[in-house]
Every structure is written in C-alpha cells, then in structure tokens.
Amino acid sequence: MEASTVYYTDFRCPVGTSLTEKLRRLCIAAGIKNIDMEGKFVAIKMHFGEPGNLAFLRPNYAKVVADVVKSLGGVPFLTDCNTLYPGRRKNALEHLDAAYENGFSPLSTGCQVIIGDGLRGNDDVEVPVEGAEYIQTAKIGKAIMEADVIISLSHFKGHEQTGFGGAIKNLGMGCGSRRGKMEQHAQGKPMVAPRRCVGCRRCATQCAHGAITFGEDRKASIDWDKCVGCGRCIAVCNTDAIRPGNDAAMEELGCRMAEYAKAVVDGRPQFHISLVIGVSPYCDCHAENDAAVVPDVGMFVSFDPVAIDVACADAVNAQPPIANSMLGEAEHCHHDHFKDISPDTDWNSQTEHAEKIGLGSRKYELIRL
C-alpha cells in the first residue's frame, strides 16, 4: 500500500499567530477545501470529556473546524455517542449537560451538539463492514451515519485497553451505539485473581450492569452473563486483581474497533485531525486525568485515519518521558511508551488490522508546516 500524506505543525506560536490560526492553516494546507461541503451535513466527531477530566481538547479547537466547514458551505455539528459505563455521558441528556459543562455549546463552538445514538443510546443503524473478520454489521449512531461528511477531531493520548486513543478509536468505539460498544468489547470479559483482590469495591462502583459481587471473604467475582466486557473495572483496580479472561481480548478489541471505524467512513468524504497535547496515560472517559507523560508535540492532519494514528504514535515515542508522570516512573522495557504504561496492550493490532481491511495505510509521508 502506498504511503499516505500526513501534515504536521508544532505548538510554537510567534507573536501575532495563535494556535487556532495554525490549526486553520494546517487544515487548508492539507486540502480540506477539496471536500465538497456545500449544503452538506458535516459530523465533527470528538470526545467532550467526562466531567472531572481536564485533558480533553478545548472547545476553541472545535470552533476552528466548525468555522472552516461553514466557510466551505457545510452545516457542521459536534457529535459523540453514549457510553456503556457509569458516569455522566451514558444518556443524551446527561451527555449534553457534560458537554456544556466542559464548554461545548453552540455559543462557544458556532455549531450544534448532537448525541449520535439518541436519548438512551439505542438510536443506531446496522452498517455492513466490507472485508471484516469479526463484525458482520456495525451498530453506529444514526445521526452520525446520516451526515454527508465525517471529520474526526481527536485528542491523542494513552489508553488502558487499546494502547492509545486516536482517530481509529475516536471513530470506531466513539461512533458505536451502546450495543455497538458492547459488541466491540464482547470478547474481553475480565476475571478476578482472588489473591490480589483486597475488597476495596472500586470495581463495583464502575460496573453499570451489576456484574460484580463480593463474597464473605470480601473478594470480588464477576458474573459473565451480566458483564459486557467494557473494561472499566480493569482500569480502576489498583492491585491488578482484574484482568481480561481472554488473553487475546485486547488485541481483538483493536481489530473490532478498526472494523467499526471502517463502517463509519466508507462511502463518504472523510478528514482527520489529531492533537498530540496533554498526552494523558488513560482515556478522557475517566472522571480524572493523570499528568501528561510526554511534552506536547503538535497538530496532525490527514485524509487517512490509519496513517495519522501511526504518525502520532511515532511522534510520541520519539519524545522523552516526563519525570513526574506515570511514564516517567514506569519500567522502560518495551521500547514503546504506550506499552510501558499499559504492558498488556499492543496498539499495533488496531493499525495493522485497519490496513489489512483497507481503512488506510500504516506508511506515511510527513509534511511539516
């Protein structure tokens, strides 16, 4: 497969130039004007951040993208789908409240905010995935599938199950309805190592399906009939007592996520923007965020979601770890920052499978502006 073009600029701003202006210029240089947006609905897929988390992208960046779309005659809207786990984004009303609280509103961004899979997270469409190995039909938020153009605006950061979260995760997991997210996680149902469990019950507070109970010995157990495999319990366990029951679960999650991403973008114009800034070790779905693990890198733009993810990953791995961070304190034995943070993960599974099914190319040419 031929190399795709990825455009890049750093965060340095001489007097008289703002970061928002640099992002606008980057999008123009990368060719966003070549997309016919006249009179078209344009979905700008992003993560509004779980309240309490401060690592998510500022609304200012979303406004830049929305303004560019409007200048090209498009009708933009910001969108995301509801979550599986407890929190304040599991239904559309709470999700909108969370988005507004974090600064995403028509007044601040210049466009409407629409929750892609409706009030309860079940407003979706089944989309066939050409070349898929794991998914027959992806369950994608209806509003997202009804858009004419899809733009991903991603905060590139670490992730406790997929290694990192970039364009593929923003599109694949992020555009899946609640049952779509369940399908992607289905092979990753966790199990408990009793000798490690201290009975703190943190895992149970994160389970939206009542799958975790405690016996007289105060040890956790997981009912797989109720568990949907979302992995939140794994992320919050401080003693590593909870692990995926299937050793290939995380690798398969990356593959399923890539297939969902392909369902989202196939057959319509696409454009991808990733900001490598405030690179937190875990997802913005958490109601908190740990310190950034590497220095801020810059802005990346491409028509290829696979190439932009690999370019961002390479850029992060080229950075020195920040001393007072999770990465700075990790054992560096994998020659990969994301794997050093979350040793059970391998981000290559999502990008390699994405290339295999024709979502994009892992090869890229980086053009610096």
GROMACS .gro file of C-alpha atoms in nm:
model
  369
    1MET     CA    1   0.000   0.000   0.000
    2GLU     CA    2   0.128   0.345  -0.090
    3ALA     CA    3   0.223   0.595   0.178
    4SER     CA    4  -0.042   0.849   0.280
    5THR     CA    5   0.031   1.214   0.343
    6VAL     CA    6   0.016   1.348   0.699
    7TYR     CA    7   0.055   1.722   0.763
    8TYR     CA    8   0.210   1.843   1.086
    9THR     CA    9   0.281   2.164   1.272
   10ASP     CA   10   0.416   2.220   1.623
   11PHE     CA   11   0.265   2.430   1.900
   12ARG     CA   12   0.517   2.714   1.873
   13CYS     CA   13   0.345   3.047   1.810
   14PRO     CA   14   0.540   3.362   1.723
   15VAL     CA   15   0.384   3.689   1.831
   16GLY     CA   16   0.078   3.757   1.618
   17THR     CA   17  -0.005   3.392   1.541
   18SER     CA   18  -0.244   3.186   1.753
   19LEU     CA   19  -0.279   2.809   1.788
   20THR     CA   20  -0.629   2.829   1.644
   21GLU     CA   21  -0.496   3.010   1.337
   22LYS     CA   22  -0.221   2.748   1.297
   23LEU     CA   23  -0.484   2.473   1.304
   24ARG     CA   24  -0.693   2.653   1.043
   25ARG     CA   25  -0.393   2.695   0.814
   26LEU     CA   26  -0.296   2.331   0.862
   27CYS     CA   27  -0.641   2.209   0.758
   28ILE     CA   28  -0.634   2.433   0.448
   29ALA     CA   29  -0.283   2.319   0.354
   30ALA     CA   30  -0.384   1.955   0.391
   31GLY     CA   31  -0.665   2.001   0.138
   32ILE     CA   32  -0.987   2.024   0.336
   33LYS     CA   33  -1.116   2.265   0.071
   34ASN     CA   34  -1.115   1.975  -0.178
   35ILE     CA   35  -1.414   1.822   0.003
   36ASP     CA   36  -1.748   1.928  -0.140
   37MET     CA   37  -1.936   2.052   0.165
   38GLU     CA   38  -2.182   2.290   0.002
   39GLY     CA   39  -2.517   2.236   0.175
   40LYS     CA   40  -2.390   1.912   0.334
   41PHE     CA   41  -2.427   1.795   0.694
   42VAL     CA   42  -2.079   1.754   0.842
   43ALA     CA   43  -2.032   1.543   1.157
   44ILE     CA   44  -1.732   1.654   1.363
   45LYS     CA   45  -1.668   1.353   1.586
   46MET     CA   46  -1.490   1.433   1.910
   47HIS     CA   47  -1.480   1.349   2.280
   48PHE     CA   48  -1.639   1.607   2.512
   49GLY     CA   49  -1.455   1.472   2.818
   50GLU     CA   50  -1.602   1.315   3.129
   51PRO     CA   51  -1.662   1.593   3.385
   52GLY     CA   52  -1.367   1.597   3.623
   53ASN     CA   53  -1.125   1.520   3.340
   54LEU     CA   54  -0.928   1.822   3.217
   55ALA     CA   55  -0.718   1.657   2.943
   56PHE     CA   56  -0.986   1.676   2.670
   57LEU     CA   57  -0.946   1.918   2.379
   58ARG     CA   58  -1.062   2.273   2.441
   59PRO     CA   59  -1.377   2.384   2.257
   60ASN     CA   60  -1.166   2.650   2.079
   61TYR     CA   61  -1.024   2.381   1.851
   62ALA     CA   62  -1.372   2.255   1.765
   63LYS     CA   63  -1.475   2.609   1.671
   64VAL     CA   64  -1.186   2.634   1.425
   65VAL     CA   65  -1.301   2.319   1.246
   66ALA     CA   66  -1.668   2.424   1.251
   67ASP     CA   67  -1.578   2.767   1.111
   68VAL     CA   68  -1.375   2.612   0.828
   69VAL     CA   69  -1.668   2.383   0.743
   70LYS     CA   70  -1.910   2.678   0.739
   71SER     CA   71  -1.674   2.879   0.518
   72LEU     CA   72  -1.698   2.593   0.266
   73GLY     CA   73  -2.079   2.597   0.273
   74GLY     CA   74  -2.117   2.299   0.507
   75VAL     CA   75  -2.352   2.260   0.804
   76PRO     CA   76  -2.138   2.125   1.091
   77PHE     CA   77  -2.238   1.963   1.418
   78LEU     CA   78  -2.029   1.821   1.702
   79THR     CA   79  -2.114   1.467   1.798
   80ASP     CA   80  -2.031   1.168   2.017
   81CYS     CA   81  -2.224   0.858   2.125
   82ASN     CA   82  -2.329   0.749   2.472
   83THR     CA   83  -2.112   0.535   2.699
   84LEU     CA   84  -2.159   0.188   2.848
   85TYR     CA   85  -2.014   0.261   3.191
   86PRO     CA   86  -2.140   0.474   3.480
   87GLY     CA   87  -2.064   0.840   3.452
   88ARG     CA   88  -2.231   1.147   3.309
   89ARG     CA   89  -2.239   1.054   2.942
   90LYS     CA   90  -2.450   0.736   2.944
   91ASN     CA   91  -2.766   0.902   2.806
   92ALA     CA   92  -2.815   1.202   2.579
   93LEU     CA   93  -2.942   1.443   2.846
   94GLU     CA   94  -2.655   1.380   3.087
   95HIS     CA   95  -2.415   1.372   2.792
   96LEU     CA   96  -2.527   1.715   2.673
   97ASP     CA   97  -2.500   1.853   3.027
   98ALA     CA   98  -2.144   1.718   3.044
   99ALA     CA   99  -2.058   1.870   2.706
  100TYR     CA  100  -2.196   2.211   2.806
  101GLU     CA  101  -2.018   2.197   3.142
  102ASN     CA  102  -1.690   2.134   2.961
  103GLY     CA  103  -1.752   2.429   2.732
  104PHE     CA  104  -1.901   2.271   2.419
  105SER     CA  105  -2.210   2.468   2.321
  106PRO     CA  106  -2.345   2.643   2.010
  107LEU     CA  107  -2.224   2.974   2.156
  108SER     CA  108  -1.865   2.860   2.212
  109THR     CA  109  -1.819   2.642   1.904
  110GLY     CA  110  -2.051   2.801   1.648
  111CYS     CA  111  -2.244   2.482   1.581
  112GLN     CA  112  -2.493   2.245   1.743
  113VAL     CA  113  -2.406   1.947   1.962
  114ILE     CA  114  -2.591   1.623   1.877
  115ILE     CA  115  -2.557   1.293   2.063
  116GLY     CA  116  -2.523   1.045   1.780
  117ASP     CA  117  -2.714   0.748   1.920
  118GLY     CA  118  -3.010   0.927   2.076
  119LEU     CA  119  -3.163   0.959   2.419
  120ARG     CA  120  -3.091   0.611   2.557
  121GLY     CA  121  -2.807   0.510   2.326
  122ASN     CA  122  -3.017   0.277   2.112
  123ASP     CA  123  -3.082   0.501   1.811
  124ASP     CA  124  -2.843   0.330   1.569
  125VAL     CA  125  -2.809   0.185   1.220
  126GLU     CA  126  -2.657  -0.150   1.124
  127VAL     CA  127  -2.380  -0.094   0.871
  128PRO     CA  128  -2.213  -0.382   0.681
  129VAL     CA  129  -1.832  -0.383   0.703
  130GLU     CA  130  -1.658  -0.489   0.383
  131GLY     CA  131  -1.367  -0.725   0.448
  132ALA     CA  132  -1.444  -0.760   0.820
  133GLU     CA  133  -1.334  -1.067   1.015
  134TYR     CA  134  -1.507  -1.003   1.347
  135ILE     CA  135  -1.812  -0.784   1.281
  136GLN     CA  136  -2.097  -0.858   1.040
  137THR     CA  137  -2.276  -0.527   1.084
  138ALA     CA  138  -2.151  -0.236   1.293
  139LYS     CA  139  -2.406  -0.059   1.512
  140ILE     CA  140  -2.337   0.309   1.452
  141GLY     CA  141  -2.515   0.614   1.593
  142LYS     CA  142  -2.787   0.712   1.345
  143ALA     CA  143  -2.715   1.085   1.340
  144ILE     CA  144  -2.352   1.015   1.253
  145MET     CA  145  -2.446   0.786   0.965
  146GLU     CA  146  -2.692   1.044   0.831
  147ALA     CA  147  -2.414   1.302   0.791
  148ASP     CA  148  -2.270   1.357   0.441
  149VAL     CA  149  -1.913   1.418   0.557
  150ILE     CA  150  -1.725   1.285   0.862
  151ILE     CA  151  -1.440   1.471   1.034
  152SER     CA  152  -1.261   1.324   1.335
  153LEU     CA  153  -1.111   1.569   1.584
  154SER     CA  154  -0.910   1.360   1.829
  155HIS     CA  155  -0.713   1.416   2.145
  156PHE     CA  156  -0.426   1.170   2.102
  157LYS     CA  157  -0.348   1.004   2.436
  158GLY     CA  158  -0.281   0.671   2.604
  159HIS     CA  159  -0.548   0.409   2.666
  160GLU     CA  160  -0.554   0.123   2.914
  161GLN     CA  161  -0.703  -0.129   2.668
  162THR     CA  162  -0.604  -0.017   2.319
  163GLY     CA  163  -0.259   0.131   2.393
  164PHE     CA  164  -0.357   0.471   2.261
  165GLY     CA  165  -0.671   0.652   2.157
  166GLY     CA  166  -0.651   0.836   1.826
  167ALA     CA  167  -0.856   0.863   1.508
  168ILE     CA  168  -0.941   0.493   1.483
  169LYS     CA  169  -1.070   0.480   1.839
  170ASN     CA  170  -1.250   0.813   1.808
  171LEU     CA  171  -1.434   0.680   1.503
  172GLY     CA  172  -1.470   0.311   1.590
  173MET     CA  173  -1.552   0.300   1.958
  174GLY     CA  174  -1.674   0.659   1.970
  175CYS     CA  175  -1.932   0.624   1.691
  176GLY     CA  176  -2.065   0.290   1.813
  177SER     CA  177  -2.402   0.300   1.986
  178ARG     CA  178  -2.425   0.144   2.331
  179ARG     CA  179  -2.488  -0.201   2.180
  180GLY     CA  180  -2.209  -0.130   1.930
  181LYS     CA  181  -1.967  -0.060   2.212
  182MET     CA  182  -2.086  -0.379   2.382
  183GLU     CA  183  -2.016  -0.577   2.065
  184GLN     CA  184  -1.664  -0.439   2.038
  185HIS     CA  185  -1.587  -0.527   2.399
  186ALA     CA  186  -1.765  -0.865   2.390
  187GLN     CA  187  -1.452  -1.084   2.382
  188GLY     CA  188  -1.280  -0.904   2.667
  189LYS     CA  189  -1.476  -1.017   2.972
  190PRO     CA  190  -1.248  -0.998   3.274
  191MET     CA  191  -1.172  -1.237   3.556
  192VAL     CA  192  -1.057  -1.185   3.915
  193ALA     CA  193  -0.737  -1.315   4.075
  194PRO     CA  194  -0.867  -1.360   4.436
  195ARG     CA  195  -0.523  -1.349   4.596
  196ARG     CA  196  -0.473  -0.995   4.462
  197CYS     CA  197  -0.822  -0.864   4.547
  198VAL     CA  198  -0.835  -0.651   4.862
  199GLY     CA  199  -1.210  -0.595   4.861
  200CYS     CA  200  -1.196  -0.218   4.804
  201ARG     CA  201  -1.509  -0.235   4.580
  202ARG     CA  202  -1.383   0.030   4.339
  203CYS     CA  203  -1.457  -0.206   4.051
  204ALA     CA  204  -1.822  -0.243   4.154
  205THR     CA  205  -1.876   0.133   4.151
  206GLN     CA  206  -1.769   0.136   3.785
  207CYS     CA  207  -1.991  -0.153   3.671
  208ALA     CA  208  -2.314  -0.030   3.509
  209HIS     CA  209  -2.459  -0.381   3.482
  210GLY     CA  210  -2.435  -0.518   3.837
  211ALA     CA  211  -2.195  -0.793   3.727
  212ILE     CA  212  -1.955  -0.762   4.024
  213THR     CA  213  -2.041  -0.903   4.366
  214PHE     CA  214  -1.844  -0.980   4.682
  215GLY     CA  215  -1.843  -1.294   4.892
  216GLU     CA  216  -1.798  -1.342   5.263
  217ASP     CA  217  -1.421  -1.329   5.206
  218ARG     CA  218  -1.464  -0.976   5.060
  219LYS     CA  219  -1.323  -1.096   4.728
  220ALA     CA  220  -1.481  -0.979   4.403
  221SER     CA  221  -1.637  -1.212   4.149
  222ILE     CA  222  -1.774  -1.130   3.803
  223ASP     CA  223  -2.091  -1.273   3.651
  224TRP     CA  224  -2.007  -1.313   3.281
  225ASP     CA  225  -2.375  -1.337   3.191
  226LYS     CA  226  -2.418  -0.976   3.308
  227CYS     CA  227  -2.072  -0.846   3.212
  228VAL     CA  228  -2.045  -0.663   2.878
  229GLY     CA  229  -1.665  -0.652   2.875
  230CYS     CA  230  -1.630  -0.272   2.884
  231GLY     CA  231  -1.308  -0.300   3.089
  232ARG     CA  232  -1.373  -0.016   3.331
  233CYS     CA  233  -1.315  -0.249   3.627
  234ILE     CA  234  -0.971  -0.337   3.489
  235ALA     CA  235  -0.876   0.028   3.465
  236VAL     CA  236  -0.970   0.118   3.824
  237CYS     CA  237  -0.825  -0.187   4.002
  238ASN     CA  238  -0.519  -0.065   4.195
  239THR     CA  239  -0.390  -0.417   4.272
  240ASP     CA  240  -0.414  -0.568   3.921
  241ALA     CA  241  -0.661  -0.823   4.054
  242ILE     CA  242  -0.882  -0.793   3.744
  243ARG     CA  243  -0.752  -0.899   3.403
  244PRO     CA  244  -0.908  -0.993   3.068
  245GLY     CA  245  -1.023  -1.355   3.074
  246ASN     CA  246  -0.922  -1.400   2.712
  247ASP     CA  247  -0.550  -1.339   2.652
  248ALA     CA  248  -0.623  -1.211   2.301
  249ALA     CA  249  -0.907  -0.987   2.417
  250MET     CA  250  -0.726  -0.653   2.392
  251GLU     CA  251  -0.578  -0.742   2.054
  252GLU     CA  252  -0.921  -0.843   1.926
  253LEU     CA  253  -1.072  -0.523   2.065
  254GLY     CA  254  -0.833  -0.323   1.847
  255CYS     CA  255  -0.940  -0.525   1.541
  256ARG     CA  256  -1.311  -0.485   1.612
  257MET     CA  257  -1.259  -0.113   1.668
  258ALA     CA  258  -1.086  -0.081   1.331
  259GLU     CA  259  -1.377  -0.256   1.161
  260TYR     CA  260  -1.622  -0.019   1.326
  261ALA     CA  261  -1.412   0.278   1.210
  262LYS     CA  262  -1.428   0.148   0.855
  263ALA     CA  263  -1.807   0.123   0.877
  264VAL     CA  264  -1.820   0.490   0.978
  265VAL     CA  265  -1.606   0.634   0.697
  266ASP     CA  266  -1.675   0.405   0.400
  267GLY     CA  267  -1.855   0.568   0.109
  268ARG     CA  268  -1.831   0.933   0.212
  269PRO     CA  269  -1.568   1.209   0.238
  270GLN     CA  270  -1.351   1.194   0.550
  271PHE     CA  271  -1.090   1.417   0.713
  272HIS     CA  272  -0.891   1.359   1.031
  273ILE     CA  273  -0.732   1.594   1.284
  274SER     CA  274  -0.531   1.477   1.586
  275LEU     CA  275  -0.377   1.699   1.852
  276VAL     CA  276  -0.090   1.550   2.049
  277ILE     CA  277  -0.124   1.771   2.353
  278GLY     CA  278  -0.161   1.690   2.722
  279VAL     CA  279  -0.088   1.325   2.644
  280SER     CA  280  -0.251   1.161   2.945
  281PRO     CA  281  -0.186   0.790   3.014
  282TYR     CA  282  -0.554   0.696   3.007
  283CYS     CA  283  -0.870   0.785   2.814
  284ASP     CA  284  -1.066   1.109   2.855
  285CYS     CA  285  -1.358   0.886   2.962
  286HIS     CA  286  -1.216   0.889   3.313
  287ALA     CA  287  -1.352   1.148   3.554
  288GLU     CA  288  -0.992   1.244   3.628
  289ASN     CA  289  -0.665   1.260   3.439
  290ASP     CA  290  -0.309   1.190   3.542
  291ALA     CA  291  -0.020   1.417   3.444
  292ALA     CA  292   0.092   1.428   3.082
  293VAL     CA  293   0.354   1.161   3.009
  294VAL     CA  294   0.550   1.338   2.732
  295PRO     CA  295   0.591   1.700   2.621
  296ASP     CA  296   0.328   1.842   2.386
  297VAL     CA  297   0.414   1.756   2.024
  298GLY     CA  298   0.184   1.928   1.775
  299MET     CA  299  -0.111   1.905   1.537
  300PHE     CA  300  -0.152   1.634   1.272
  301VAL     CA  301  -0.398   1.630   0.980
  302SER     CA  302  -0.465   1.369   0.711
  303PHE     CA  303  -0.728   1.210   0.489
  304ASP     CA  304  -0.609   0.870   0.622
  305PRO     CA  305  -0.709   0.769   0.979
  306VAL     CA  306  -0.451   0.489   0.994
  307ALA     CA  307  -0.157   0.698   0.877
  308ILE     CA  308  -0.237   0.980   1.118
  309ASP     CA  309  -0.253   0.737   1.412
  310VAL     CA  310   0.084   0.581   1.327
  311ALA     CA  311   0.239   0.925   1.274
  312CYS     CA  312   0.112   1.042   1.614
  313ALA     CA  313   0.232   0.723   1.785
  314ASP     CA  314   0.578   0.759   1.631
  315ALA     CA  315   0.591   1.124   1.739
  316VAL     CA  316   0.501   1.034   2.099
  317ASN     CA  317   0.754   0.751   2.111
  318ALA     CA  318   1.022   0.994   1.992
  319GLN     CA  319   0.963   1.216   2.297
  320PRO     CA  320   1.144   1.186   2.632
  321PRO     CA  321   0.923   1.075   2.922
  322ILE     CA  322   0.829   1.347   3.169
  323ALA     CA  323   0.990   1.257   3.500
  324ASN     CA  324   0.695   1.327   3.730
  325SER     CA  325   0.446   1.114   3.535
  326MET     CA  326   0.323   0.757   3.507
  327LEU     CA  327   0.558   0.700   3.212
  328GLY     CA  328   0.849   0.858   3.395
  329GLU     CA  329   0.800   0.613   3.680
  330ALA     CA  330   0.737   0.309   3.457
  331GLU     CA  331   0.982   0.032   3.380
  332HIS     CA  332   1.103   0.104   3.027
  333CYS     CA  333   1.142  -0.242   2.880
  334HIS     CA  334   0.918  -0.241   2.572
  335HIS     CA  335   1.076   0.037   2.359
  336ASP     CA  336   0.726   0.179   2.332
  337HIS     CA  337   0.582   0.443   2.564
  338PHE     CA  338   0.224   0.315   2.541
  339LYS     CA  339   0.323  -0.042   2.625
  340ASP     CA  340   0.541   0.079   2.911
  341ILE     CA  341   0.232   0.249   3.058
  342SER     CA  342  -0.011  -0.041   2.988
  343PRO     CA  343   0.201  -0.357   2.936
  344ASP     CA  344  -0.095  -0.579   2.840
  345THR     CA  345  -0.180  -0.364   2.537
  346ASP     CA  346  -0.049  -0.358   2.181
  347TRP     CA  347  -0.167  -0.065   1.970
  348ASN     CA  348  -0.031  -0.227   1.655
  349SER     CA  349  -0.332  -0.460   1.648
  350GLN     CA  350  -0.568  -0.175   1.557
  351THR     CA  351  -0.345  -0.016   1.292
  352GLU     CA  352  -0.232  -0.344   1.133
  353HIS     CA  353  -0.588  -0.477   1.108
  354ALA     CA  354  -0.711  -0.140   0.983
  355GLU     CA  355  -0.460  -0.154   0.699
  356LYS     CA  356  -0.549  -0.517   0.625
  357ILE     CA  357  -0.920  -0.437   0.577
  358GLY     CA  358  -0.849  -0.130   0.364
  359LEU     CA  359  -0.917   0.150   0.611
  360GLY     CA  360  -0.584   0.319   0.536
  361SER     CA  361  -0.207   0.282   0.522
  362ARG     CA  362   0.045   0.248   0.802
  363LYS     CA  363   0.303   0.409   0.573
  364TYR     CA  364   0.305   0.787   0.573
  365GLU     CA  365   0.492   1.086   0.442
  366LEU     CA  366   0.511   1.364   0.700
  367ILE     CA  367   0.493   1.718   0.565
  368ARG     CA  368   0.594   1.978   0.822
  369LEU     CA  369   0.444   2.325   0.808
   0.00000   0.00000   0.00000
